[in-house]
Amino acid sequence: MGNIDGDEREEETLVEMLDSEQAAAYISNDGALAKISPQFEERKVQIELLKNICSAFNKNLIGVFEAGTGVGKSYAYLIPSILWAIKNHEKIIISTGTINLQQQLCEKDIPAVEKILGKKINFILLKGRQNYICKRRLMETASVLDLFEDETQEIKRISDWADESPTGSKSEMPFMPSENAWTKVNSESDACMGKRCPFFNECFIMRVRKEAASANIIVVNHHLLFADIESRMNGAGYEDASVLPPYRRIVFDEAHGIESAATSFFSESLNRFNINKLISQMYRRRKGTEYGHLCSIAVFSKNDDKLPEAYELTNKIKTAFLNLEISAKDLMLSEYTLRLCQQTARAFGPFLVSAGILAEALGNFTNLIRIIMEGVSDEDKDIPSMWEAKSILRRLDSYVILLKNFGLWEEKKENVYWLMLRRLPPELNHSEASPDYVTLNQTPLDISALMRAGVFEEMNSVICTSATLSAGKDFHYWGSRTGLSFIEDGRVLCKSFASPFPYEKNMLFAVPSDAPLPHQVEYQQWVEMAVPKLIQAAEGRTLVLFTSYEALKNTYQSTVTLLRAFNGLIMKQGDDDNARLLERFKNDKESVLFATDSFWQGVDIPGESLSQVIIVKLPFTVPNDPVFMARSEAIEKRGGNSFMELSVPEAVIKFRQGIGRLIRRSDDRGAVIVLDRRIYEKRYGIKFSCSMPDCQKIYEPLNEITKKINRFIFEAK
Ligand code: SF4
């Protein structure tokens, strides 16, 4: 991976190159940004990043740029992107992992860059079509409100709002619609009548597509981008509009999340609720009366004599699913997840038979739907139920394929097939149904080939940026997971841009030398003693990050008991909605938050409220995670070392994300404590310790650490 001086790819078209010095001048001393922003301070590292991004645009490179907190990466890619889009009349896609960043780009950063450049740019934040109201579906649903009695008020409220809304976008609704109501009125590609729709001219989707067609900058999330890439790879090609208008350059911000976003997009799953919902939308019989789209279609079909078969076929599906769940539970015993693989294949036998029976029952029902639909004459083909049925059929067909794929798992090695046993929340647990339900999952083993063929090889330039892409100062792990390592050397430019924040002065990193090792029985008890002491030392202001919810709950309980007299709020993930928890954590300076999962990377709280981050254990993925196990096995099979090639770098990146919660502004100050001695005592620990910013480090007994933390946080003030 390195730099190149030229590229033949642009020879055919006349391209206006970016002048990187001119572009950098906008964010230099005496530049346009300095003139409009009184607190502006030039950041050398931001200028350097911007110049590298200009170079990647000019030379058609794939730029992988790790930029620490405070580098100012959004301006560093927005300025070249906007200049390029204007000069070359091109579209640039900016894809992010979170809605927060999309909003920040569209509401703050792009308008600010427009001011700096003194140029207006056409830009749009585009969401997946399911986020917008479909006026036709809304009208149809509202016209049969008596069928959905409990949702009458809600649909009416949505309808009143849609009459006034200029966008029809769910995120702009002043209330949160229920999942049930929303899925009856949102836009669905299979249910869209396009030009034949009576609402075509006033359709929110058509309007937003038109805007996207004329926009130069389109901000999307990774998920929507993958939906577009998938349709292009499946035949739509790269020249015309598909889910998105055509484009040849992408900027991935929050690029550390590409693998998990692509994995989630290309995964399939199925449980009894998914199936029951679709089946009952098509056909249900209550007190001798039949309802559903199939009944509405049968009225117009010359094959209406087939309708009575629906009752028996839908019952067969329900029975088949019940049997499938029974065999899954027999198989799983006390496990929550179980992978179908060589070692479990024999035990999976009865389950696979049940899956085959369910696939057949579902297939018979979809055949019946098709037969009844085929009997509808051309002039009646636009009745609303026909469009709804198309959308439901597509999903039922995908379930049949998923069930059949379980049976073909040995041939379809590109996916991992696994089961998950989950428990219904008490409010949804109706007495007659089992509180446990099984989800069947199909997850891609590897998304690197797809990224290579669908993104890196097709795009002229791709910029991937994030604060955490490397592990142990090495991009190899991220590159191998995302397909970058398949791309010829000269096309890829990888660089790190360190945070300009004064970590040496403002961050203390401590590991208690008297902590037991995590595998020792006394470890959890020790954590339950240590965490309250550290919280007292920092007078609250602490985010405690766990890798397991069980450990979180136990530590939280003992902390609440031990710190009865503590004034600050002690909260844990799950007590409330994540956004509200974070708001309270931010506003109550002395509060403490116990968290796991998304909080390792989703917390951005500058100031004193977050003065201490406690990382309880190095964040290794649990070794019995089915997808992780399959990925590890694939590495071992090709002669690699899965611990060093997958477990360690993945954990290092997550560890860096956890540490990154502490210093969000240049004047933030505080401590990171890792209660896991393996960082200093195991050979692989060096990969973690050398991924840290340069800061003050101590490895001493807990009692010494608590004193030093207290002095570090409070005496400097
Ligand atoms: S054009 Fe499609 S999305 Fe728009 S209102 Fe009609 S059916 Fe709905």
XYZ file of C-alpha atoms and ligand atoms in Angstrom:
725
model
C 0.000 0.000 0.000
C 1.492 3.386 -0.873
C 1.282 6.438 -3.083
C 1.237 6.625 -6.865
C 1.966 9.478 -9.209
C -0.581 9.038 -11.919
C -3.365 6.881 -13.179
C -4.608 5.913 -16.600
C -8.174 5.486 -15.308
C -8.942 9.181 -15.957
C -7.297 9.399 -19.355
C -10.540 9.039 -21.305
C -12.417 11.819 -19.508
C -11.314 15.370 -18.938
C -11.112 15.836 -15.245
C -10.478 19.042 -13.370
C -7.959 18.221 -10.676
C -8.015 19.702 -7.201
C -5.276 22.115 -6.225
C -4.486 20.802 -2.761
C -2.651 23.991 -1.683
C -5.627 26.112 -2.643
C -8.014 23.724 -0.904
C -5.834 23.743 2.229
C -5.785 27.541 2.279
C -9.450 27.558 3.337
C -8.526 26.015 6.703
C -5.133 27.695 7.152
C -4.243 30.784 9.169
C -5.605 33.808 7.289
C -7.907 31.514 5.300
C -11.680 31.795 4.927
C -12.422 29.734 8.045
C -10.143 31.932 10.194
C -12.009 35.002 8.957
C -15.459 33.766 9.913
C -14.566 31.910 13.104
C -12.881 33.968 15.851
C -11.759 30.909 17.905
C -10.113 29.307 14.874
C -6.695 27.720 15.327
C -4.944 26.186 12.354
C -4.391 22.419 12.701
C -1.445 21.126 10.723
C -2.754 17.604 10.924
C -6.117 18.626 9.429
C -4.359 20.340 6.529
C -2.245 17.269 5.923
C -5.335 15.036 5.905
C -7.132 17.363 3.492
C -4.163 17.317 1.105
C -4.098 13.515 1.160
C -7.795 13.420 0.384
C -7.256 15.822 -2.548
C -4.546 13.486 -3.773
C -6.841 10.461 -3.519
C -9.469 12.303 -5.592
C -6.928 13.441 -8.192
C -5.235 10.065 -8.575
C -8.244 7.784 -8.214
C -6.957 6.188 -5.059
C -8.510 4.398 -2.169
C -7.541 6.501 0.811
C -7.645 4.869 4.224
C -7.148 7.656 6.705
C -7.257 7.163 10.423
C -7.856 10.542 12.030
C -7.803 10.850 15.837
C -10.383 12.856 17.781
C -9.977 16.563 17.150
C -8.268 16.329 13.751
C -11.373 17.845 12.168
C -11.867 15.159 9.562
C -15.297 16.249 8.361
C -13.997 19.586 6.997
C -10.938 17.762 5.673
C -13.102 15.571 3.422
C -16.022 17.948 2.820
C -13.868 20.683 1.266
C -12.259 18.386 -1.358
C -15.565 16.557 -1.948
C -17.526 19.743 -2.556
C -14.806 21.307 -4.702
C -14.542 18.132 -6.753
C -18.310 17.821 -7.147
C -18.607 21.427 -8.357
C -15.605 21.343 -10.700
C -16.471 18.002 -12.254
C -20.280 18.025 -12.012
C -20.129 14.724 -10.176
C -22.011 13.215 -7.302
C -20.129 12.267 -4.166
C -21.714 9.873 -1.706
C -20.880 10.432 1.953
C -21.777 7.356 3.934
C -21.797 7.288 7.729
C -22.602 4.738 10.408
C -24.846 6.848 12.600
C -27.769 9.199 12.169
C -26.071 11.663 14.560
C -23.186 12.165 12.181
C -25.522 12.479 9.183
C -27.426 15.221 10.979
C -24.247 16.976 12.041
C -23.002 16.946 8.426
C -26.229 18.270 6.936
C -27.218 20.732 9.632
C -23.803 22.086 10.623
C -20.758 21.021 8.651
C -21.891 21.252 5.002
C -23.556 24.679 5.496
C -20.360 25.842 7.269
C -18.175 24.591 4.403
C -20.463 26.366 1.924
C -19.726 29.586 3.812
C -15.988 28.914 3.875
C -15.890 28.189 0.151
C -18.328 30.973 -0.703
C -20.158 28.469 -2.920
C -23.577 26.880 -2.707
C -23.808 23.145 -3.139
C -26.802 20.938 -3.752
C -26.804 18.387 -0.976
C -29.338 16.011 0.506
C -29.638 13.597 3.408
C -31.199 10.495 1.917
C -32.725 7.761 4.060
C -33.992 4.329 3.122
C -37.458 4.444 1.575
C -38.994 2.710 4.599
C -38.406 5.963 6.455
C -40.917 7.846 4.320
C -44.709 7.802 4.209
C -46.319 6.218 1.156
C -49.374 8.356 0.478
C -51.125 5.542 -1.345
C -50.669 3.038 1.478
C -51.649 5.659 4.023
C -54.860 6.402 2.138
C -55.671 2.674 1.792
C -54.981 1.984 5.453
C -57.041 4.972 6.571
C -59.964 3.793 4.423
C -60.166 0.433 6.251
C -59.514 1.778 9.714
C -62.258 -0.313 11.281
C -60.145 -3.399 10.542
C -57.322 -2.085 12.701
C -59.342 -0.706 15.553
C -56.531 -0.310 18.046
C -54.553 1.734 15.549
C -57.366 4.009 14.399
C -56.206 7.018 16.410
C -52.593 6.508 15.502
C -53.220 6.219 11.748
C -55.381 9.325 11.916
C -52.598 11.188 13.666
C -50.076 10.068 11.054
C -52.468 11.073 8.316
C -53.013 14.578 9.766
C -49.270 15.005 10.078
C -48.622 13.769 6.515
C -51.107 16.349 5.154
C -48.910 19.131 6.516
C -45.442 17.574 6.245
C -43.181 18.806 3.448
C -40.959 15.673 3.650
C -43.019 12.707 4.892
C -39.931 11.581 6.797
C -40.483 9.578 9.978
C -37.669 11.324 11.837
C -39.542 14.603 11.517
C -42.725 13.339 13.150
C -43.403 14.979 16.503
C -44.355 11.550 17.930
C -42.997 8.023 17.539
C -45.430 5.782 15.635
C -45.715 2.137 16.676
C -43.900 -0.387 14.494
C -47.244 -1.956 13.550
C -48.846 1.266 12.394
C -45.742 2.512 10.606
C -45.237 -0.649 8.562
C -48.763 -0.266 7.202
C -48.135 3.210 5.808
C -44.440 3.467 4.967
C -43.002 3.209 1.492
C -41.972 -0.265 0.260
C -40.240 -0.798 -3.055
C -42.285 -3.873 -4.022
C -45.551 -2.162 -3.121
C -44.735 1.005 -5.066
C -46.852 1.533 -8.189
C -44.436 4.101 -9.603
C -45.900 6.125 -12.470
C -49.215 4.278 -12.236
C -49.774 5.525 -8.686
C -52.498 8.194 -8.324
C -50.216 9.980 -5.832
C -47.144 9.888 -8.066
C -46.923 13.663 -8.507
C -47.150 14.408 -4.806
C -45.178 11.392 -3.586
C -42.533 12.082 -0.926
C -40.230 9.392 -2.314
C -40.426 10.696 -5.870
C -39.736 14.212 -4.617
C -36.712 13.151 -2.589
C -35.395 11.088 -5.523
C -35.685 14.101 -7.790
C -33.733 16.179 -5.307
C -31.111 13.429 -5.037
C -30.826 13.303 -8.828
C -29.775 16.939 -8.914
C -27.665 16.884 -5.723
C -23.864 16.876 -5.810
C -23.425 15.607 -2.275
C -25.646 12.798 -1.029
C -25.367 11.838 2.626
C -26.542 8.297 3.425
C -25.936 5.593 6.001
C -23.828 2.504 5.274
C -26.968 0.367 5.158
C -28.603 2.367 2.355
C -25.346 2.437 0.432
C -25.129 -1.366 0.619
C -28.735 -1.640 -0.581
C -27.669 0.366 -3.627
C -24.463 -1.626 -4.156
C -26.421 -4.890 -3.899
C -28.894 -3.858 -6.581
C -26.050 -2.672 -8.847
C -24.205 -5.965 -8.405
C -27.429 -7.854 -9.099
C -27.782 -6.368 -12.551
C -28.674 -2.674 -12.235
C -25.078 -1.730 -13.149
C -23.254 1.453 -12.246
C -24.346 3.789 -15.050
C -27.971 4.495 -14.118
C -30.014 5.308 -11.054
C -30.779 2.440 -8.734
C -31.526 2.921 -5.035
C -29.256 5.983 -5.364
C -28.445 8.030 -8.448
C -25.237 6.918 -10.242
C -21.892 7.928 -8.663
C -18.217 6.955 -8.792
C -16.795 8.386 -5.600
C -17.589 7.538 -2.006
C -16.429 8.921 1.315
C -16.989 6.444 4.144
C -16.925 8.224 7.483
C -17.114 6.007 10.588
C -15.461 3.458 8.306
C -14.626 1.170 11.245
C -18.295 0.084 11.025
C -18.245 -1.003 7.363
C -17.821 -4.707 8.083
C -20.593 -4.887 10.648
C -22.954 -2.717 8.546
C -22.385 -4.897 5.463
C -22.675 -8.067 7.542
C -25.976 -6.903 8.975
C -27.303 -5.790 5.571
C -26.509 -9.117 3.886
C -27.791 -11.226 6.774
C -31.226 -12.850 6.859
C -33.218 -13.948 9.857
C -36.573 -15.469 10.585
C -38.756 -16.136 13.612
C -42.367 -16.950 14.363
C -43.372 -13.270 14.599
C -42.002 -12.390 11.142
C -43.886 -15.283 9.589
C -47.145 -14.878 11.505
C -47.338 -11.194 10.684
C -46.960 -11.713 6.935
C -49.286 -14.692 6.850
C -52.049 -12.892 8.698
C -51.698 -9.830 6.479
C -52.355 -12.124 3.512
C -55.033 -14.301 5.058
C -56.688 -14.790 8.430
C -59.974 -16.231 9.581
C -61.677 -14.923 12.666
C -65.104 -16.120 13.902
C -65.804 -17.683 10.517
C -65.016 -14.519 8.531
C -61.985 -14.288 6.239
C -59.787 -11.203 6.000
C -56.557 -10.187 4.312
C -55.135 -9.167 0.959
C -55.661 -12.610 -0.532
C -59.422 -12.303 0.030
C -59.450 -8.857 -1.608
C -57.511 -10.214 -4.584
C -59.745 -13.298 -4.901
C -62.760 -11.021 -5.499
C -61.122 -9.972 -8.793
C -59.591 -13.344 -9.665
C -60.978 -16.025 -11.922
C -59.128 -18.459 -9.625
C -61.145 -17.438 -6.570
C -62.225 -21.058 -6.085
C -58.722 -21.665 -4.703
C -59.203 -19.294 -1.769
C -60.632 -21.919 0.656
C -57.276 -23.749 0.481
C -55.646 -20.794 2.259
C -57.095 -21.754 5.640
C -55.510 -25.181 5.682
C -52.224 -24.003 4.176
C -51.764 -21.202 6.731
C -52.553 -23.631 9.561
C -49.946 -26.006 8.189
C -47.372 -23.209 8.271
C -48.171 -22.437 11.895
C -47.951 -26.096 12.907
C -44.711 -26.520 10.964
C -43.202 -23.529 12.735
C -44.258 -24.851 16.134
C -42.558 -28.173 15.362
C -39.485 -26.327 14.137
C -39.290 -24.426 17.421
C -39.683 -27.626 19.422
C -36.846 -29.327 17.562
C -34.682 -26.185 17.876
C -35.215 -26.048 21.630
C -34.471 -29.786 21.975
C -31.287 -29.151 20.089
C -30.161 -26.085 21.987
C -30.778 -27.359 25.532
C -29.214 -24.638 27.680
C -27.397 -22.788 24.854
C -28.544 -19.367 23.667
C -26.861 -19.682 20.305
C -25.918 -22.712 18.238
C -24.145 -22.934 14.904
C -24.838 -25.507 12.237
C -21.406 -26.919 11.422
C -19.511 -30.186 11.105
C -19.558 -30.814 14.867
C -23.301 -30.156 15.289
C -24.588 -31.418 11.916
C -25.739 -34.786 13.264
C -27.677 -33.231 16.154
C -29.252 -30.735 13.731
C -30.827 -33.632 11.771
C -34.413 -33.424 13.168
C -34.304 -29.626 13.037
C -33.348 -29.675 9.352
C -36.245 -32.040 8.637
C -38.612 -29.566 10.364
C -37.054 -26.686 8.404
C -37.688 -28.575 5.148
C -41.345 -29.167 6.109
C -41.801 -25.482 6.934
C -40.153 -24.454 3.643
C -42.565 -26.711 1.778
C -45.604 -25.391 3.673
C -44.563 -21.803 3.009
C -43.838 -22.628 -0.642
C -47.340 -24.129 -1.044
C -48.867 -20.965 0.362
C -46.831 -18.670 -1.896
C -47.875 -20.843 -4.880
C -51.508 -20.390 -3.926
C -51.020 -16.621 -3.668
C -49.467 -16.597 -7.135
C -52.274 -18.663 -8.646
C -54.941 -16.350 -7.236
C -52.953 -13.274 -8.361
C -52.531 -14.680 -11.881
C -56.317 -14.931 -12.184
C -56.706 -11.147 -11.919
C -57.286 -9.428 -15.268
C -54.987 -6.659 -16.479
C -57.468 -3.886 -15.785
C -57.741 -4.922 -12.128
C -54.021 -5.488 -11.548
C -53.613 -2.135 -9.807
C -55.878 -2.848 -6.870
C -53.927 -1.998 -3.693
C -53.927 -5.567 -2.352
C -52.065 -6.771 -5.469
C -49.223 -4.354 -4.647
C -49.185 -5.303 -0.985
C -49.143 -8.976 -1.952
C -46.088 -8.470 -4.193
C -44.162 -7.029 -1.281
C -45.260 -9.814 1.105
C -44.495 -12.504 -1.485
C -40.943 -11.247 -1.873
C -40.382 -11.585 1.863
C -42.026 -15.000 2.098
C -39.887 -16.189 -0.831
C -36.760 -14.996 0.976
C -37.818 -17.048 4.033
C -38.271 -20.157 1.881
C -34.742 -19.647 0.516
C -33.359 -19.137 4.023
C -34.979 -22.372 5.256
C -33.699 -24.291 2.235
C -30.213 -22.828 2.695
C -30.075 -24.348 6.181
C -30.423 -27.730 4.493
C -27.715 -26.820 1.964
C -25.279 -25.382 4.492
C -22.408 -27.580 3.353
C -22.604 -26.222 -0.192
C -23.264 -22.634 0.827
C -20.152 -22.045 2.830
C -20.177 -18.308 2.174
C -22.696 -17.995 5.019
C -22.858 -18.982 8.670
C -26.111 -20.689 9.701
C -27.061 -20.408 13.340
C -29.914 -20.378 15.819
C -30.625 -18.014 18.648
C -32.986 -18.621 21.527
C -34.576 -15.470 22.884
C -37.098 -14.684 25.583
C -40.112 -12.470 25.010
C -40.286 -9.365 27.188
C -42.999 -9.923 29.870
C -45.370 -7.346 28.318
C -45.505 -9.367 25.073
C -45.685 -12.739 26.715
C -49.240 -13.988 26.229
C -50.000 -16.797 28.603
C -50.747 -19.449 25.981
C -47.520 -18.943 24.026
C -44.070 -20.115 25.032
C -41.968 -17.232 26.409
C -38.969 -18.449 24.385
C -38.716 -18.154 20.663
C -36.115 -19.195 18.142
C -34.552 -17.060 15.441
C -32.905 -18.687 12.412
C -29.972 -16.658 11.109
C -27.902 -16.636 7.971
C -24.872 -14.322 8.206
C -22.158 -13.776 5.581
C -18.840 -15.271 6.652
C -16.853 -12.610 4.906
C -17.841 -9.382 3.159
C -14.421 -8.658 1.686
C -15.131 -10.071 -1.790
C -18.311 -8.054 -2.001
C -16.546 -4.837 -0.978
C -13.805 -5.471 -3.496
C -16.106 -6.235 -6.419
C -18.959 -3.873 -5.554
C -17.099 -0.885 -4.162
C -13.306 -0.707 -4.504
C -13.077 -1.983 -8.070
C -16.043 0.007 -9.364
C -15.404 3.385 -7.774
C -12.888 5.915 -9.023
C -11.965 6.979 -5.531
C -13.015 5.816 -2.103
C -12.081 7.617 1.093
C -12.384 5.575 4.301
C -11.929 7.483 7.514
C -12.469 6.929 11.222
C -10.669 7.484 14.511
C -10.072 3.729 14.839
C -9.039 1.705 11.812
C -5.660 0.380 12.855
C -4.703 -2.142 15.509
C -1.183 -1.920 16.898
C -0.477 0.842 14.337
C -1.264 -1.588 11.540
C -4.145 -1.361 9.007
C -3.818 -4.973 7.940
C -6.734 -6.290 10.008
C -9.235 -3.692 8.777
C -7.943 -4.070 5.221
C -8.335 -7.841 5.242
C -11.861 -7.737 6.687
C -13.078 -5.165 4.145
C -11.436 -6.497 0.986
C -8.799 -3.805 0.720
C -5.975 -6.310 0.834
C -7.125 -7.671 -2.558
C -6.588 -4.317 -4.264
C -3.325 -3.692 -6.101
C -0.752 -1.941 -3.911
C -0.413 1.257 -5.888
C -4.096 2.141 -5.562
C -4.279 2.235 -1.785
C -2.999 5.018 0.419
C -3.076 4.306 4.188
C -2.127 6.959 6.733
C -2.691 7.868 10.375
C -3.285 11.407 11.558
C -2.776 11.700 15.305
C -5.122 13.666 17.494
C -3.776 17.160 18.216
C -5.063 16.981 21.832
C -2.477 17.129 24.665
C -2.894 13.562 25.972
C 0.506 13.637 27.757
C -0.814 16.418 29.968
C -4.507 15.548 30.185
C -4.828 11.797 30.336
C -3.780 9.336 33.014
C -3.821 5.657 32.123
C -3.805 3.182 34.994
C -3.859 -0.586 35.411
C -4.121 -1.948 38.978
C -1.202 -4.309 39.489
C -3.030 -6.155 42.311
C -6.081 -7.130 40.217
C -6.691 -10.871 39.798
C -6.608 -12.086 36.196
C -10.048 -12.220 34.529
C -10.160 -16.032 34.427
C -9.629 -16.302 38.212
C -12.698 -16.976 40.376
C -12.063 -13.990 42.634
C -11.945 -11.573 39.675
C -15.633 -10.508 39.632
C -15.669 -9.988 43.395
C -12.547 -7.859 43.122
C -14.158 -5.766 40.337
C -17.193 -5.212 42.588
C -14.874 -3.825 45.259
C -12.645 -1.791 42.901
C -15.291 -0.010 40.794
C -16.963 1.804 43.771
C -13.533 2.933 45.043
C -12.648 4.365 41.634
C -16.035 6.081 41.381
C -15.419 7.733 44.756
C -11.947 8.797 43.687
C -13.372 10.608 40.653
C -16.457 11.810 42.613
C -18.758 10.162 40.083
C -18.176 11.437 36.493
C -17.467 7.878 35.393
C -18.384 5.681 32.463
C -17.874 1.997 33.286
C -17.587 -0.183 30.180
C -18.289 -3.908 30.307
C -18.109 -6.738 27.825
C -20.933 -8.719 29.451
C -24.331 -7.621 30.694
C -24.177 -10.173 33.496
C -20.982 -8.648 34.920
C -22.490 -5.184 34.439
C -25.616 -6.078 36.468
C -23.675 -7.672 39.324
C -21.172 -4.831 39.584
C -23.947 -2.257 39.406
C -25.846 -3.959 42.237
C -22.881 -4.081 44.584
C -21.854 -0.507 43.683
C -25.322 0.820 44.470
C -25.200 -1.023 47.819
C -21.684 0.088 48.726
C -22.235 3.704 47.644
C -25.552 4.242 49.437
C -24.379 7.601 50.723
C -23.112 8.778 47.322
C -24.974 11.832 46.006
C -24.569 11.259 42.294
C -26.918 9.278 40.121
C -25.796 5.696 39.395
C -27.391 4.437 36.183
C -27.090 1.348 34.070
C -27.811 0.593 30.429
C -31.326 -0.748 30.030
C -32.807 1.510 32.760
C -34.016 3.903 30.071
C -33.663 4.720 26.401
C -29.922 5.090 25.532
C -30.230 8.715 24.372
C -32.048 9.758 27.562
C -29.493 7.935 29.747
C -26.697 9.810 28.024
C -28.510 13.115 28.421
C -28.847 12.558 32.169
C -25.253 11.421 32.411
C -24.148 14.592 30.654
C -26.307 16.970 32.670
C -25.679 15.484 36.125
C -21.956 16.093 36.592
C -21.502 13.546 39.366
C -23.432 10.737 37.738
C -22.098 7.308 36.798
C -23.125 5.144 33.870
C -22.610 1.371 33.626
C -22.746 0.342 29.993
C -21.824 -2.207 27.373
C -22.117 -2.736 23.569
C -22.831 0.449 21.623
C -21.603 2.724 24.428
C -18.022 1.701 23.665
C -18.236 3.930 20.625
C -21.463 5.934 20.892
C -20.667 8.344 23.739
C -19.520 11.865 22.962
C -19.586 13.880 26.183
C -16.982 16.594 26.482
C -16.385 18.278 29.854
C -16.268 17.202 33.486
C -19.242 14.821 33.417
C -16.971 12.244 31.863
C -13.668 12.425 33.728
C -13.043 8.721 34.133
C -13.525 5.674 31.909
C -13.236 2.270 33.563
C -12.665 -0.604 31.150
C -13.431 -3.727 33.115
C -12.018 -6.330 30.709
C -10.170 -6.218 27.425
C -13.055 -6.396 24.925
C -12.518 -9.788 23.294
C -15.560 -11.184 21.502
C -17.015 -14.117 23.436
C -15.453 -17.204 21.844
C -18.803 -18.996 21.430
C -20.305 -16.285 19.212
C -21.315 -18.377 16.161
C -20.206 -15.913 13.478
C -16.953 -15.204 15.270
C -16.320 -18.953 15.632
C -16.910 -19.533 11.933
C -14.639 -16.652 10.975
C -11.921 -17.957 13.308
C -12.201 -21.431 11.808
C -11.892 -20.029 8.290
C -8.609 -18.326 9.287
C -7.257 -21.509 10.909
C -8.217 -23.526 7.844
C -6.015 -21.410 5.610
C -3.144 -21.834 8.061
C -3.525 -18.537 9.929
C -3.664 -17.834 13.639
C -7.203 -16.716 14.413
C -6.304 -15.330 17.831
C -3.681 -12.958 16.478
C -5.421 -12.250 13.151
C -8.982 -11.780 14.393
C -9.516 -11.818 18.176
C -6.687 -9.490 19.144
C -7.016 -6.799 16.427
C -10.812 -6.722 16.787
C -10.456 -6.268 20.551
C -7.724 -3.634 20.115
C -9.989 -1.537 17.891
C -12.854 -1.771 20.385
C -10.453 -0.976 23.232
C -9.311 2.158 21.407
C -12.925 3.150 20.880
C -13.574 2.781 24.618
C -10.543 4.893 25.512
C -11.614 7.461 22.939
C -14.714 8.302 25.050
C -12.573 10.258 27.534
C -10.926 13.152 25.697
C -13.411 14.793 23.357
C -12.062 18.361 23.477
C -8.556 19.757 23.835
C -9.244 20.899 27.429
C -10.817 17.599 28.591
C -8.899 15.895 31.373
C -9.275 12.558 33.094
C -8.280 8.952 33.644
C -8.751 5.616 31.919
C -8.495 2.604 34.200
C -8.250 -0.902 32.794
C -8.986 -3.593 35.387
C -7.347 -6.254 33.260
C -3.652 -6.949 33.896
C -3.345 -8.991 30.711
C -2.501 -5.741 28.939
C 0.913 -5.816 30.665
C 1.333 -9.473 31.449
C 0.434 -11.271 28.236
C 2.534 -11.174 25.118
C -0.365 -9.905 23.003
C -0.921 -7.061 25.525
C 1.646 -4.993 23.632
C -0.849 -4.710 20.755
C -3.203 -2.904 23.141
C -0.627 -0.794 24.959
C 1.034 0.447 21.782
C -2.359 1.501 20.393
C -2.746 4.057 23.182
C -2.098 7.766 22.777
C 1.088 8.980 24.503
C -0.048 9.769 28.031
C 0.934 9.269 31.675
C 0.802 5.576 32.534
C 0.844 3.855 35.918
C 0.840 0.185 36.922
C 0.401 0.163 40.694
C -1.881 -1.279 43.393
C -5.467 -0.032 43.342
C -5.125 2.069 46.503
C -2.265 4.044 44.980
C -4.181 4.470 41.763
C -7.293 5.887 43.477
C -5.177 8.548 45.237
C -3.418 9.507 42.034
C -6.660 9.674 40.065
C -8.197 11.999 42.612
C -5.161 14.297 42.493
C -4.970 14.128 38.690
C -8.605 15.066 38.167
C -9.048 17.668 40.883
C -5.707 19.209 41.792
C -5.028 20.475 38.311
C -8.091 22.720 38.502
S -45.459 6.431 -5.964
Fe -45.014 4.613 -4.748
S -44.212 5.409 -2.790
Fe -45.197 7.091 -3.856
S -47.228 7.176 -2.998
Fe -47.337 5.945 -4.877
S -47.043 3.858 -4.205
Fe -46.403 5.174 -2.540
